[in-house]
Short mmCIF file of N, CA and C in Angstrom, two decimals:
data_model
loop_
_atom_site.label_atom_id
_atom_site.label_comp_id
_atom_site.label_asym_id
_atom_site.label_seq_id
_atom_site.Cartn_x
_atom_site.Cartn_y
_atom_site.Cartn_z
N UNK A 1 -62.69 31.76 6.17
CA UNK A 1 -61.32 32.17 6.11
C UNK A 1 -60.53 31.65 7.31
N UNK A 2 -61.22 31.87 8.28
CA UNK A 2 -60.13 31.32 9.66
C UNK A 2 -60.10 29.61 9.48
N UNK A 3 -60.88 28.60 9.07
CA UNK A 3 -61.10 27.61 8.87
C UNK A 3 -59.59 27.02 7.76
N UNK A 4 -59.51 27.79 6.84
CA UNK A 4 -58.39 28.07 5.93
C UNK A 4 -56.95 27.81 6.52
N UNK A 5 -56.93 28.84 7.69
CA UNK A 5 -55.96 29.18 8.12
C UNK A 5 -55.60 28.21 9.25
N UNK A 6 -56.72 27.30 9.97
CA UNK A 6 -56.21 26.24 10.52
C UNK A 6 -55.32 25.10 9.88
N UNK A 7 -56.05 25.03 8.87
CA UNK A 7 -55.46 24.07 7.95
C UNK A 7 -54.20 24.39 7.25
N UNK A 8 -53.99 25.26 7.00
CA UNK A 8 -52.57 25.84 6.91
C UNK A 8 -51.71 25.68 8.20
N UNK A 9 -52.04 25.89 9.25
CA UNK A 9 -51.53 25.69 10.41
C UNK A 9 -51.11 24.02 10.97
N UNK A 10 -52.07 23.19 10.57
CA UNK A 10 -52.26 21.85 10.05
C UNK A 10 -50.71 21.59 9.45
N UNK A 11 -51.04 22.17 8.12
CA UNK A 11 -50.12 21.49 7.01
C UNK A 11 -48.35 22.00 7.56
N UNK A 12 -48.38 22.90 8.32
CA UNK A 12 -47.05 23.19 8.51
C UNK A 12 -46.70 22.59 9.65
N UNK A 13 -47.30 22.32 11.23
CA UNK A 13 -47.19 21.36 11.84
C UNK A 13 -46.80 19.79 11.25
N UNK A 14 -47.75 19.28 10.56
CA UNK A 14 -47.28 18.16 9.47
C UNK A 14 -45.79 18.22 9.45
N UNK A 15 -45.34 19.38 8.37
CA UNK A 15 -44.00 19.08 7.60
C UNK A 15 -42.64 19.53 8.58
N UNK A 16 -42.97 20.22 9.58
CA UNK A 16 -41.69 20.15 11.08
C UNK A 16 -42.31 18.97 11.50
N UNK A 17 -42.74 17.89 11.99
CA UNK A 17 -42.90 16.92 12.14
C UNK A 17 -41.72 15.89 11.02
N UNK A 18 -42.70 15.98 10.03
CA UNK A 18 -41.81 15.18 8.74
C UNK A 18 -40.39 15.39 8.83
N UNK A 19 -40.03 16.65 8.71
CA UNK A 19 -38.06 17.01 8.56
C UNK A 19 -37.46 16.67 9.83
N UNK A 20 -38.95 16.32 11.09
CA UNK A 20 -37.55 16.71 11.85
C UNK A 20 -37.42 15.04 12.23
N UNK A 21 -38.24 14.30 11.88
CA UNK A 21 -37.95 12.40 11.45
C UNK A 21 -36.93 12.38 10.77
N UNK A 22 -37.07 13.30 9.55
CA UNK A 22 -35.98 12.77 8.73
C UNK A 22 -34.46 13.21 9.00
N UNK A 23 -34.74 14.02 9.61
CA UNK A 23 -33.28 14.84 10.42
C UNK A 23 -32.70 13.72 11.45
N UNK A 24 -33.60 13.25 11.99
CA UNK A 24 -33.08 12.18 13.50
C UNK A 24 -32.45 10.84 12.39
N UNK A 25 -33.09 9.98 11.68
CA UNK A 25 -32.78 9.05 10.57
C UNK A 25 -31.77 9.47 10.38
N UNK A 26 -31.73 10.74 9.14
CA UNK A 26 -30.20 11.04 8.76
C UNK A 26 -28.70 10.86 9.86
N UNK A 27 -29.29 11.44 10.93
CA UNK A 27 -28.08 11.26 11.29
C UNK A 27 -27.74 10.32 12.27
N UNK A 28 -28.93 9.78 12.74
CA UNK A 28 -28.84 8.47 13.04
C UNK A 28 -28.27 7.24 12.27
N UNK A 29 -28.56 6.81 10.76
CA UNK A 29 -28.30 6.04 10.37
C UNK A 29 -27.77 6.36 8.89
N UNK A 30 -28.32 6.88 8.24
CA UNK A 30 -27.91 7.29 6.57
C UNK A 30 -26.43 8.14 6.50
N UNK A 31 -26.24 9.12 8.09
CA UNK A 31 -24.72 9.87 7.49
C UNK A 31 -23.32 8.48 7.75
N UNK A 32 -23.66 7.61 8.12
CA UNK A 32 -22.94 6.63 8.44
C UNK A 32 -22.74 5.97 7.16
N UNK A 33 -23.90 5.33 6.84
CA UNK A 33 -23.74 4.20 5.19
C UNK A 33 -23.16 5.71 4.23
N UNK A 34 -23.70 6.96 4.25
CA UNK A 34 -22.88 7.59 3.20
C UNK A 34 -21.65 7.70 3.54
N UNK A 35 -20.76 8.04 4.80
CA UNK A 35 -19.35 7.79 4.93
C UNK A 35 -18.92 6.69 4.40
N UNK A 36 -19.87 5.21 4.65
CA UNK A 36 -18.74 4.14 4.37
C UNK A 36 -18.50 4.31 2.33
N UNK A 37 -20.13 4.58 2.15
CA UNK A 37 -19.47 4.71 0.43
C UNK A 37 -19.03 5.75 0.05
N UNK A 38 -18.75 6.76 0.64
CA UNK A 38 -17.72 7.87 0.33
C UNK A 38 -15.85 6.92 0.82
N UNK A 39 -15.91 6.73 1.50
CA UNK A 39 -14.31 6.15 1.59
C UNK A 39 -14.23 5.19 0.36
N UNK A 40 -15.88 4.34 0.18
CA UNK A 40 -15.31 3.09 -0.77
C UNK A 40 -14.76 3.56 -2.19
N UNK A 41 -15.48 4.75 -2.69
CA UNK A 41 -15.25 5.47 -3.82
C UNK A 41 -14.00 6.12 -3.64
N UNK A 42 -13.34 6.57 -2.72
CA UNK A 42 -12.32 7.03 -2.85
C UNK A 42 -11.13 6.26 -2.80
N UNK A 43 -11.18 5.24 -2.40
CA UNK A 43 -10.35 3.75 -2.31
C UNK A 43 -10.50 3.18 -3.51
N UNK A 44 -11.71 3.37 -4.47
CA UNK A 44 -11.27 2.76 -5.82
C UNK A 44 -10.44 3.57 -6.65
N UNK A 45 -10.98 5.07 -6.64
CA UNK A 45 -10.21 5.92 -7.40
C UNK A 45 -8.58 5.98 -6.88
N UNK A 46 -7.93 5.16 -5.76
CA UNK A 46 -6.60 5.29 -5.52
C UNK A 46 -6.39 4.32 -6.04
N UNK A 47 -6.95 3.09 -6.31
CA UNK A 47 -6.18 2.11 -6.76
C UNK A 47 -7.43 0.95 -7.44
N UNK A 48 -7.34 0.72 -8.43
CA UNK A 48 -8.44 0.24 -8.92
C UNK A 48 -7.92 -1.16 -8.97
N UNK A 49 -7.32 -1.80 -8.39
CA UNK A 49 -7.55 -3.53 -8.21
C UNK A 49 -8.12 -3.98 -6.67
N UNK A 50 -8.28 -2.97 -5.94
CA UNK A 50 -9.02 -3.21 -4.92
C UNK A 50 -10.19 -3.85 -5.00
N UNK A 51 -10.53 -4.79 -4.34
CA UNK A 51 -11.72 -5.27 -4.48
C UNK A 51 -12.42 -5.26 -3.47
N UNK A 52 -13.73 -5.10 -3.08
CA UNK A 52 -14.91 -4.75 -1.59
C UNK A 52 -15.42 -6.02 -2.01
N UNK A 53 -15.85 -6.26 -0.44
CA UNK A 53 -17.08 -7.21 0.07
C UNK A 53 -17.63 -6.86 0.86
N UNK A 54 -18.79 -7.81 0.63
CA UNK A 54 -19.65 -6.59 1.90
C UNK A 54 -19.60 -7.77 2.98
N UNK A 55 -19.45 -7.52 3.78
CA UNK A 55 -19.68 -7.70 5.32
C UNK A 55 -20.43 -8.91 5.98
N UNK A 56 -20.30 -9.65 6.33
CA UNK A 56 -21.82 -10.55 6.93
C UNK A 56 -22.17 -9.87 8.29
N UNK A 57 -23.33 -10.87 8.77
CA UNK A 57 -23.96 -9.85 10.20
C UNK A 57 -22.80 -10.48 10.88
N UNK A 58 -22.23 -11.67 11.10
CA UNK A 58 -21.18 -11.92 12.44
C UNK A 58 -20.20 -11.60 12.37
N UNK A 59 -19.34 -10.99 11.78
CA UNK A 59 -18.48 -9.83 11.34
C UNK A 59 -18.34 -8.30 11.87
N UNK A 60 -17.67 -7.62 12.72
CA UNK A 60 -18.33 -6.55 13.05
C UNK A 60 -17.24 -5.11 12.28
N UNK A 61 -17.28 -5.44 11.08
CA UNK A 61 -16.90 -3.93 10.23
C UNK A 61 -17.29 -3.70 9.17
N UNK A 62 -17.72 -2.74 8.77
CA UNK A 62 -18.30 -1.77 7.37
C UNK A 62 -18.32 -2.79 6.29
N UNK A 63 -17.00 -2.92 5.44
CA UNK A 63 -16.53 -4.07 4.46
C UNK A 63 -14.99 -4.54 4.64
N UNK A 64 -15.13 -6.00 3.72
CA UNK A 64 -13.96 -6.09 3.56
C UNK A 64 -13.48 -6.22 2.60
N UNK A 65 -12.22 -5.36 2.14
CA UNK A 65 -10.95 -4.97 1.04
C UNK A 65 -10.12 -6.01 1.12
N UNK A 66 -10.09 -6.40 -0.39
CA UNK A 66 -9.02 -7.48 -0.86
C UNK A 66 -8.29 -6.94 -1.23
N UNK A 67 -6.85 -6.78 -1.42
CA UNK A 67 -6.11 -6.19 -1.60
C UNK A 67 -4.25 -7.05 -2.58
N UNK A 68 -5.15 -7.61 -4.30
CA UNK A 68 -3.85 -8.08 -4.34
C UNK A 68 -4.37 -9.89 -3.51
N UNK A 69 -3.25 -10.53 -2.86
CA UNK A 69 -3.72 -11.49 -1.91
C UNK A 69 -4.24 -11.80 -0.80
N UNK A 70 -3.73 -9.99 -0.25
CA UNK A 70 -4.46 -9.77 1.23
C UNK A 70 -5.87 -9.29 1.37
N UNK A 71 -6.26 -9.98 2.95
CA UNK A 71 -7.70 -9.41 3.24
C UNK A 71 -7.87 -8.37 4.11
N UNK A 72 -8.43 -7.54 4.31
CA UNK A 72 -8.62 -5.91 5.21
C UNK A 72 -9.97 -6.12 5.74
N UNK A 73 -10.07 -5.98 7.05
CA UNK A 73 -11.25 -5.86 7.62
C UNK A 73 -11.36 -4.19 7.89
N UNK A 74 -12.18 -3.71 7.19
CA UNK A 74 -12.29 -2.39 7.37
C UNK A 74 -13.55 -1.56 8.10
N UNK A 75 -13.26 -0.78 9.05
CA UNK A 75 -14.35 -0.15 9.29
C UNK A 75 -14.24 1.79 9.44
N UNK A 76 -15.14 2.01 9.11
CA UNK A 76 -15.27 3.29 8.80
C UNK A 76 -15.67 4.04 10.11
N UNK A 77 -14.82 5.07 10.17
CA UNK A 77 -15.27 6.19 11.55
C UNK A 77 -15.41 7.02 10.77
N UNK A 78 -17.10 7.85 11.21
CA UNK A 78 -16.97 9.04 10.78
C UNK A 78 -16.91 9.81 11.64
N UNK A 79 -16.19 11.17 11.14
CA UNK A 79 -15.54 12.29 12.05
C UNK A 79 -16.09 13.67 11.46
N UNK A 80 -15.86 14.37 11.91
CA UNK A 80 -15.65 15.84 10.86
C UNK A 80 -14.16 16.53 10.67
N UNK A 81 -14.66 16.93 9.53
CA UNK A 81 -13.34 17.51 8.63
C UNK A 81 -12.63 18.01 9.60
N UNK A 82 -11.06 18.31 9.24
CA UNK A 82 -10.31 18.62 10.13
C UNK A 82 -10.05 19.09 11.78
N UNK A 83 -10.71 17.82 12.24
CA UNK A 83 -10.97 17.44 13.35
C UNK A 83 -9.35 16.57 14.34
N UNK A 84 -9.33 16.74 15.35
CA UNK A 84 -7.97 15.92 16.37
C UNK A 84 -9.00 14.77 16.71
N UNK A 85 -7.82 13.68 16.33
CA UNK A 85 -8.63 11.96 16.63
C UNK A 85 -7.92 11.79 18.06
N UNK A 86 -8.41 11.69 19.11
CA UNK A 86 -8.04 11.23 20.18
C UNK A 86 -7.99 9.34 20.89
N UNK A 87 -7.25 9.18 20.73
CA UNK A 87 -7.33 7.91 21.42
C UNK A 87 -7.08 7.55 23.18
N UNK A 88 -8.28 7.40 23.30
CA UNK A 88 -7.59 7.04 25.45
C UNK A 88 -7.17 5.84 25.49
N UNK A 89 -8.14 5.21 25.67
CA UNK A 89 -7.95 3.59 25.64
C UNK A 89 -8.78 2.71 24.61
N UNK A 90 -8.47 1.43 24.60
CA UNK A 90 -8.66 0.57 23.16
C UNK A 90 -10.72 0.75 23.34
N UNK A 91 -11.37 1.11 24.29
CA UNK A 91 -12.71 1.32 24.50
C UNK A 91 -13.38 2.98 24.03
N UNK A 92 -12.09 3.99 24.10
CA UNK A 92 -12.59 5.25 24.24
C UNK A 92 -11.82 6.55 23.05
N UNK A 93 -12.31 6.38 21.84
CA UNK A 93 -12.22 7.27 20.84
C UNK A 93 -13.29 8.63 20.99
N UNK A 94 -11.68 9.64 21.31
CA UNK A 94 -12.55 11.01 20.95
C UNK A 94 -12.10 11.95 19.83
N UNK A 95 -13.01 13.02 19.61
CA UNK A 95 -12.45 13.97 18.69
C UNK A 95 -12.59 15.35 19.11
N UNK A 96 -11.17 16.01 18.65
CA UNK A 96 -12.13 17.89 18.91
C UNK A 96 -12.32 18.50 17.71
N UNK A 97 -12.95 19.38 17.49
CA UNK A 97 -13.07 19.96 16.38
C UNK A 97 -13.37 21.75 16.90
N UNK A 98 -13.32 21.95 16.12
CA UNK A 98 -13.80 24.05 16.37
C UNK A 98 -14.97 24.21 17.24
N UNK A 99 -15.12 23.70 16.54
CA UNK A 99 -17.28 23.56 17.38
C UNK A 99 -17.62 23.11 18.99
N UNK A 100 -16.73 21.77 18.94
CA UNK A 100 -16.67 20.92 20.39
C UNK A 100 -15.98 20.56 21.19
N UNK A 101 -15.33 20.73 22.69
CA UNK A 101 -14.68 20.97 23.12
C UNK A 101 -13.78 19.15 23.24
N UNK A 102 -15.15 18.52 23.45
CA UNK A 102 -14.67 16.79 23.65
C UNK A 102 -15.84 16.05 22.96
N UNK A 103 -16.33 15.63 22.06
CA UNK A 103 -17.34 14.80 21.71
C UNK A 103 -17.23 13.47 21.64
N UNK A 104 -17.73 12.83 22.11
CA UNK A 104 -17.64 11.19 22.46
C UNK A 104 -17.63 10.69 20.79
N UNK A 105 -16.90 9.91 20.55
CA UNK A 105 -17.44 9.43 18.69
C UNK A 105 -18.75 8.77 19.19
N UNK A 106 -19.53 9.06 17.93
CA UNK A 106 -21.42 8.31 17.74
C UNK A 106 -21.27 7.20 18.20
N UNK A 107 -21.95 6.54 19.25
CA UNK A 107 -22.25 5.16 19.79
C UNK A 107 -23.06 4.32 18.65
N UNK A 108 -23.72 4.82 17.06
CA UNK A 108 -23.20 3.91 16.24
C UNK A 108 -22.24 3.04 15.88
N UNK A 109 -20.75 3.97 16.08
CA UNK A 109 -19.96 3.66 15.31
C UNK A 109 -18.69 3.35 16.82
N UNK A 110 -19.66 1.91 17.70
CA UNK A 110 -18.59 1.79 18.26
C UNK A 110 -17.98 1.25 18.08
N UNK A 111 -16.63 1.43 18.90
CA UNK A 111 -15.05 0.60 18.46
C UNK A 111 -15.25 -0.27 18.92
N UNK A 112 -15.56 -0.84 19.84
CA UNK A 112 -15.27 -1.56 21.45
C UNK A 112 -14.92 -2.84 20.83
N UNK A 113 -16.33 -3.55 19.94
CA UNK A 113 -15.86 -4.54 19.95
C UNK A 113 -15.27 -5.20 18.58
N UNK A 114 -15.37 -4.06 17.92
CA UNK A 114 -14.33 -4.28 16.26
C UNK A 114 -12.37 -4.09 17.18
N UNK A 115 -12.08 -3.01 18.11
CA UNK A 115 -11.21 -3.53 18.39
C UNK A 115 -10.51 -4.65 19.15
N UNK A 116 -11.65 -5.31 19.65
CA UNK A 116 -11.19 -6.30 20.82
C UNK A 116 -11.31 -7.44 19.69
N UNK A 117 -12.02 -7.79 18.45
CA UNK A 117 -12.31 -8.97 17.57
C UNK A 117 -11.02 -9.79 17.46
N UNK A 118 -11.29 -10.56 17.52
CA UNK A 118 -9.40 -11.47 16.80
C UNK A 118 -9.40 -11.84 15.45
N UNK A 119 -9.89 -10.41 14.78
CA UNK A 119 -9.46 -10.62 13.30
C UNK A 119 -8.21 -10.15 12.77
N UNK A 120 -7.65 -10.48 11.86
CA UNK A 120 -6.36 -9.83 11.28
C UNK A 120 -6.63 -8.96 10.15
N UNK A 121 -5.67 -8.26 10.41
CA UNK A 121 -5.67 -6.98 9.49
C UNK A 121 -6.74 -6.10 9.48
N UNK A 122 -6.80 -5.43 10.68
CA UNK A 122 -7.57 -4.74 11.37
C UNK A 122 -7.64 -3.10 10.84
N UNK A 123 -8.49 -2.67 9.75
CA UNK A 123 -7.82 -0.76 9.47
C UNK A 123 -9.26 -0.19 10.03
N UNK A 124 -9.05 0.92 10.31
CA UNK A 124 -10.03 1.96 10.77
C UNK A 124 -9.74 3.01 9.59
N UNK A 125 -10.51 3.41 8.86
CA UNK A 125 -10.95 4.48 7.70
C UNK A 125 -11.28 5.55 8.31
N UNK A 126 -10.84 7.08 8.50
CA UNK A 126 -11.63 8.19 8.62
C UNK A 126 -12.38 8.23 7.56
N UNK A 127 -13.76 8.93 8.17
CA UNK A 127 -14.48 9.72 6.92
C UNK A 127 -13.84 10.78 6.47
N UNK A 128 -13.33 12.19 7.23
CA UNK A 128 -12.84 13.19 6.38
C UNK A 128 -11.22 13.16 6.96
N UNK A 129 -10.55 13.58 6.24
CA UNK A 129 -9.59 14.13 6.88
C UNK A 129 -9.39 14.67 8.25
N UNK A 130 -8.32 14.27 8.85
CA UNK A 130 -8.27 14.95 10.46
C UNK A 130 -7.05 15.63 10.45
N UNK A 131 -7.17 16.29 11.18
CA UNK A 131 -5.50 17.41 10.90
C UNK A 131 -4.51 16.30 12.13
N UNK A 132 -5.07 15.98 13.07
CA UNK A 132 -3.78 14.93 13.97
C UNK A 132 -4.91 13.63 15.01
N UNK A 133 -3.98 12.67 14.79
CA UNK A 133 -4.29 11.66 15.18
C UNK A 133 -3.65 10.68 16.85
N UNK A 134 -3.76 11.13 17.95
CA UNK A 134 -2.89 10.90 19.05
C UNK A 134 -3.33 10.02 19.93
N UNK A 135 -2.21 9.45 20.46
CA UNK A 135 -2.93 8.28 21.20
C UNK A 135 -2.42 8.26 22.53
N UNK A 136 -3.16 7.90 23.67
CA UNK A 136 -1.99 7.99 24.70
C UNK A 136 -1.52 6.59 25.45
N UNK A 137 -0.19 6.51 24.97
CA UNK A 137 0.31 5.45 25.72
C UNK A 137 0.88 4.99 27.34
N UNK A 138 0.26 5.97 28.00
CA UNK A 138 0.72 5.58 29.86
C UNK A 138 -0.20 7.00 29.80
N UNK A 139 -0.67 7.70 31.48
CA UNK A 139 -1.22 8.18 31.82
C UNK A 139 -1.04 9.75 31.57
N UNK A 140 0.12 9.98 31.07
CA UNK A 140 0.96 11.45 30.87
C UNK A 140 1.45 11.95 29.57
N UNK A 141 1.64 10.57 28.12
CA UNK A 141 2.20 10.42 27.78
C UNK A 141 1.32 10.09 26.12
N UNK A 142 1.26 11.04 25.23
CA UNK A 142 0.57 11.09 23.55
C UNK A 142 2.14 10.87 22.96
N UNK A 143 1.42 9.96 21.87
CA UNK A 143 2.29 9.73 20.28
C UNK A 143 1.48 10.37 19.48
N UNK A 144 1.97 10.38 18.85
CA UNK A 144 1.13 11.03 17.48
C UNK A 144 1.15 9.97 16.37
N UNK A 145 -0.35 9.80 16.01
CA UNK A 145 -0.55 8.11 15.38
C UNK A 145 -0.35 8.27 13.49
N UNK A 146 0.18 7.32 13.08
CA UNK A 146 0.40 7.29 11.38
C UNK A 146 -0.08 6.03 11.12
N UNK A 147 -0.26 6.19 9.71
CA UNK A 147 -0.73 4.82 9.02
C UNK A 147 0.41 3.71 9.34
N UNK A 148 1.27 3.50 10.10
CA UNK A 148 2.58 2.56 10.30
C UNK A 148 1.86 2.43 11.55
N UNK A 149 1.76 3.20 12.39
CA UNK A 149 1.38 2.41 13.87
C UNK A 149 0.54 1.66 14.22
N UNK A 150 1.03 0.78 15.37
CA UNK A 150 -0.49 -0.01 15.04
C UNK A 150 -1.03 0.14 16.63
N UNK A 151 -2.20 0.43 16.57
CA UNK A 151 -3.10 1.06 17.53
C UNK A 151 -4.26 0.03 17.94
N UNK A 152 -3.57 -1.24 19.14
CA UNK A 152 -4.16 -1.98 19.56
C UNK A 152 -4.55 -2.77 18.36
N UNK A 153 -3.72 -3.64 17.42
CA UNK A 153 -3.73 -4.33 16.55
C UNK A 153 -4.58 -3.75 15.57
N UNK A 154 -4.61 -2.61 15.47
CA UNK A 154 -5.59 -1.74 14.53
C UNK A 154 -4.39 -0.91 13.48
N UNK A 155 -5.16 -0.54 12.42
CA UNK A 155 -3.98 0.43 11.81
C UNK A 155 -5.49 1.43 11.30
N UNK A 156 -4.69 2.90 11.53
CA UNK A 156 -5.85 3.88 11.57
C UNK A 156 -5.50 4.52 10.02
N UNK A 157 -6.05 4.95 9.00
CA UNK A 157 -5.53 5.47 8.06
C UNK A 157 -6.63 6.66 8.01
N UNK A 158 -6.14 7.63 7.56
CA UNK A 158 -6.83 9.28 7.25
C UNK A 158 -6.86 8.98 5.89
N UNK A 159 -7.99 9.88 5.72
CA UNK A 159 -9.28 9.81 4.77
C UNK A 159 -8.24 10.43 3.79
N UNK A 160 -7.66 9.88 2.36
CA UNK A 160 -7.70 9.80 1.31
C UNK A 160 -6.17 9.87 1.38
N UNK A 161 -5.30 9.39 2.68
CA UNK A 161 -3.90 8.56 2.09
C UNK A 161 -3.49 7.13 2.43
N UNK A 162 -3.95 6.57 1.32
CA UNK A 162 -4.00 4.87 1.34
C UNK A 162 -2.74 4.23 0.98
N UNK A 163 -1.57 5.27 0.47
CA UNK A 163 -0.30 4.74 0.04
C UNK A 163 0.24 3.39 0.84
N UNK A 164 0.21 3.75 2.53
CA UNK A 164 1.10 2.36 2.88
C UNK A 164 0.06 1.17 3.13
N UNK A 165 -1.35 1.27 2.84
CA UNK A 165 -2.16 0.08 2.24
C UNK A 165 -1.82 -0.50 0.85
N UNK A 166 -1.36 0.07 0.02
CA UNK A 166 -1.06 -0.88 -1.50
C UNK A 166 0.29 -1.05 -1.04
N UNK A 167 1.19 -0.07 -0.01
CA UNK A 167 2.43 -0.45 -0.14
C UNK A 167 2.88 -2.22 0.39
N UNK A 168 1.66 -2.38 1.47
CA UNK A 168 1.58 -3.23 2.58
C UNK A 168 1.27 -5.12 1.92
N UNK A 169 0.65 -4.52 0.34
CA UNK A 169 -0.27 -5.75 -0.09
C UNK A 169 0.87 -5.99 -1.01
N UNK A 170 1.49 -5.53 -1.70
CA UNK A 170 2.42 -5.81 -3.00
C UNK A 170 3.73 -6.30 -2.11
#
């Protein structure tokens, strides 16, 4: 009987082992590719002549959206739901949310050098919705950012209003 019970002891060591791999993975790498195809699905259902490509490796964003004649280099930030997008400088995206007072965005999903690229037509995708988006322009001094501004040759759009993207291509 006690022999039994090692092995039970065994098998549950095992599987906190197993979840907690798959816990680090997940959110290491899989909650990322599911943000980018959660935006892509929601970008078809706004407008279904959009067309995706995927990406090459010397390229540094998610995909790119054809749009009509235009091309979109797009990359996906994920955030949490109604979360404040902070912008410091073109190197340093933060967010707050209920939970966290300042969280650095995931060093997956850095900006640094998708914003410094000299590509055109530069958008940044939230994953969820953010309730405000601010940026600060001199040391004292926040705007409050919209899909019109453009944020270090970037244009930032919140998760599921794409209006002045079809407005932009037609």
């Amino acid at each position: 009987m006690y022999s039994f019970a090692l092995k039970t002891g065994h098998y549950i060591i095992i599987l906190l082992v197993f979840f907690t791999i798959i816990s680090i993975l997940y959110s290491a790498f899989l909650k990322h590719f599911f943000a980018v195809k959660r935006v892509k699905r929601s970008l078809q259902k706004h407008n279904k002549d959009f067309i995706f490509y995927k990406a090459n490796k010397t390229i540094d964003c998610d995909f790119i959206l054809k749009i009509y004649d235009k091309t979109y280099y797009v990359k996906v930030l994920d955030v949490p739901h109604n979360c404040e997008l902070q912008i410091n400088n073109i190197d340093a995206f933060y967010y707050y949310s209920n939970f966290n007072k300042a969280a650095k965005i995931n060093p997956i999903a850095n900006m640094s050098k998708f914003m410094k690229s000299k590509m055109e037509n530069k958008i940044i995708i939230l994953s969820f919705k953010a309730k405000a988006i601010k940026m600060y322009i001199n040391e004292c001094e926040m705007i409050k950012v919209n899909e019109k501004t453009n944020v270090y040759n970037v244009h930032i759009l919140n998760y599921n209003e794409y209006n002045e993207l079809a407005k932009k291509s037609s």
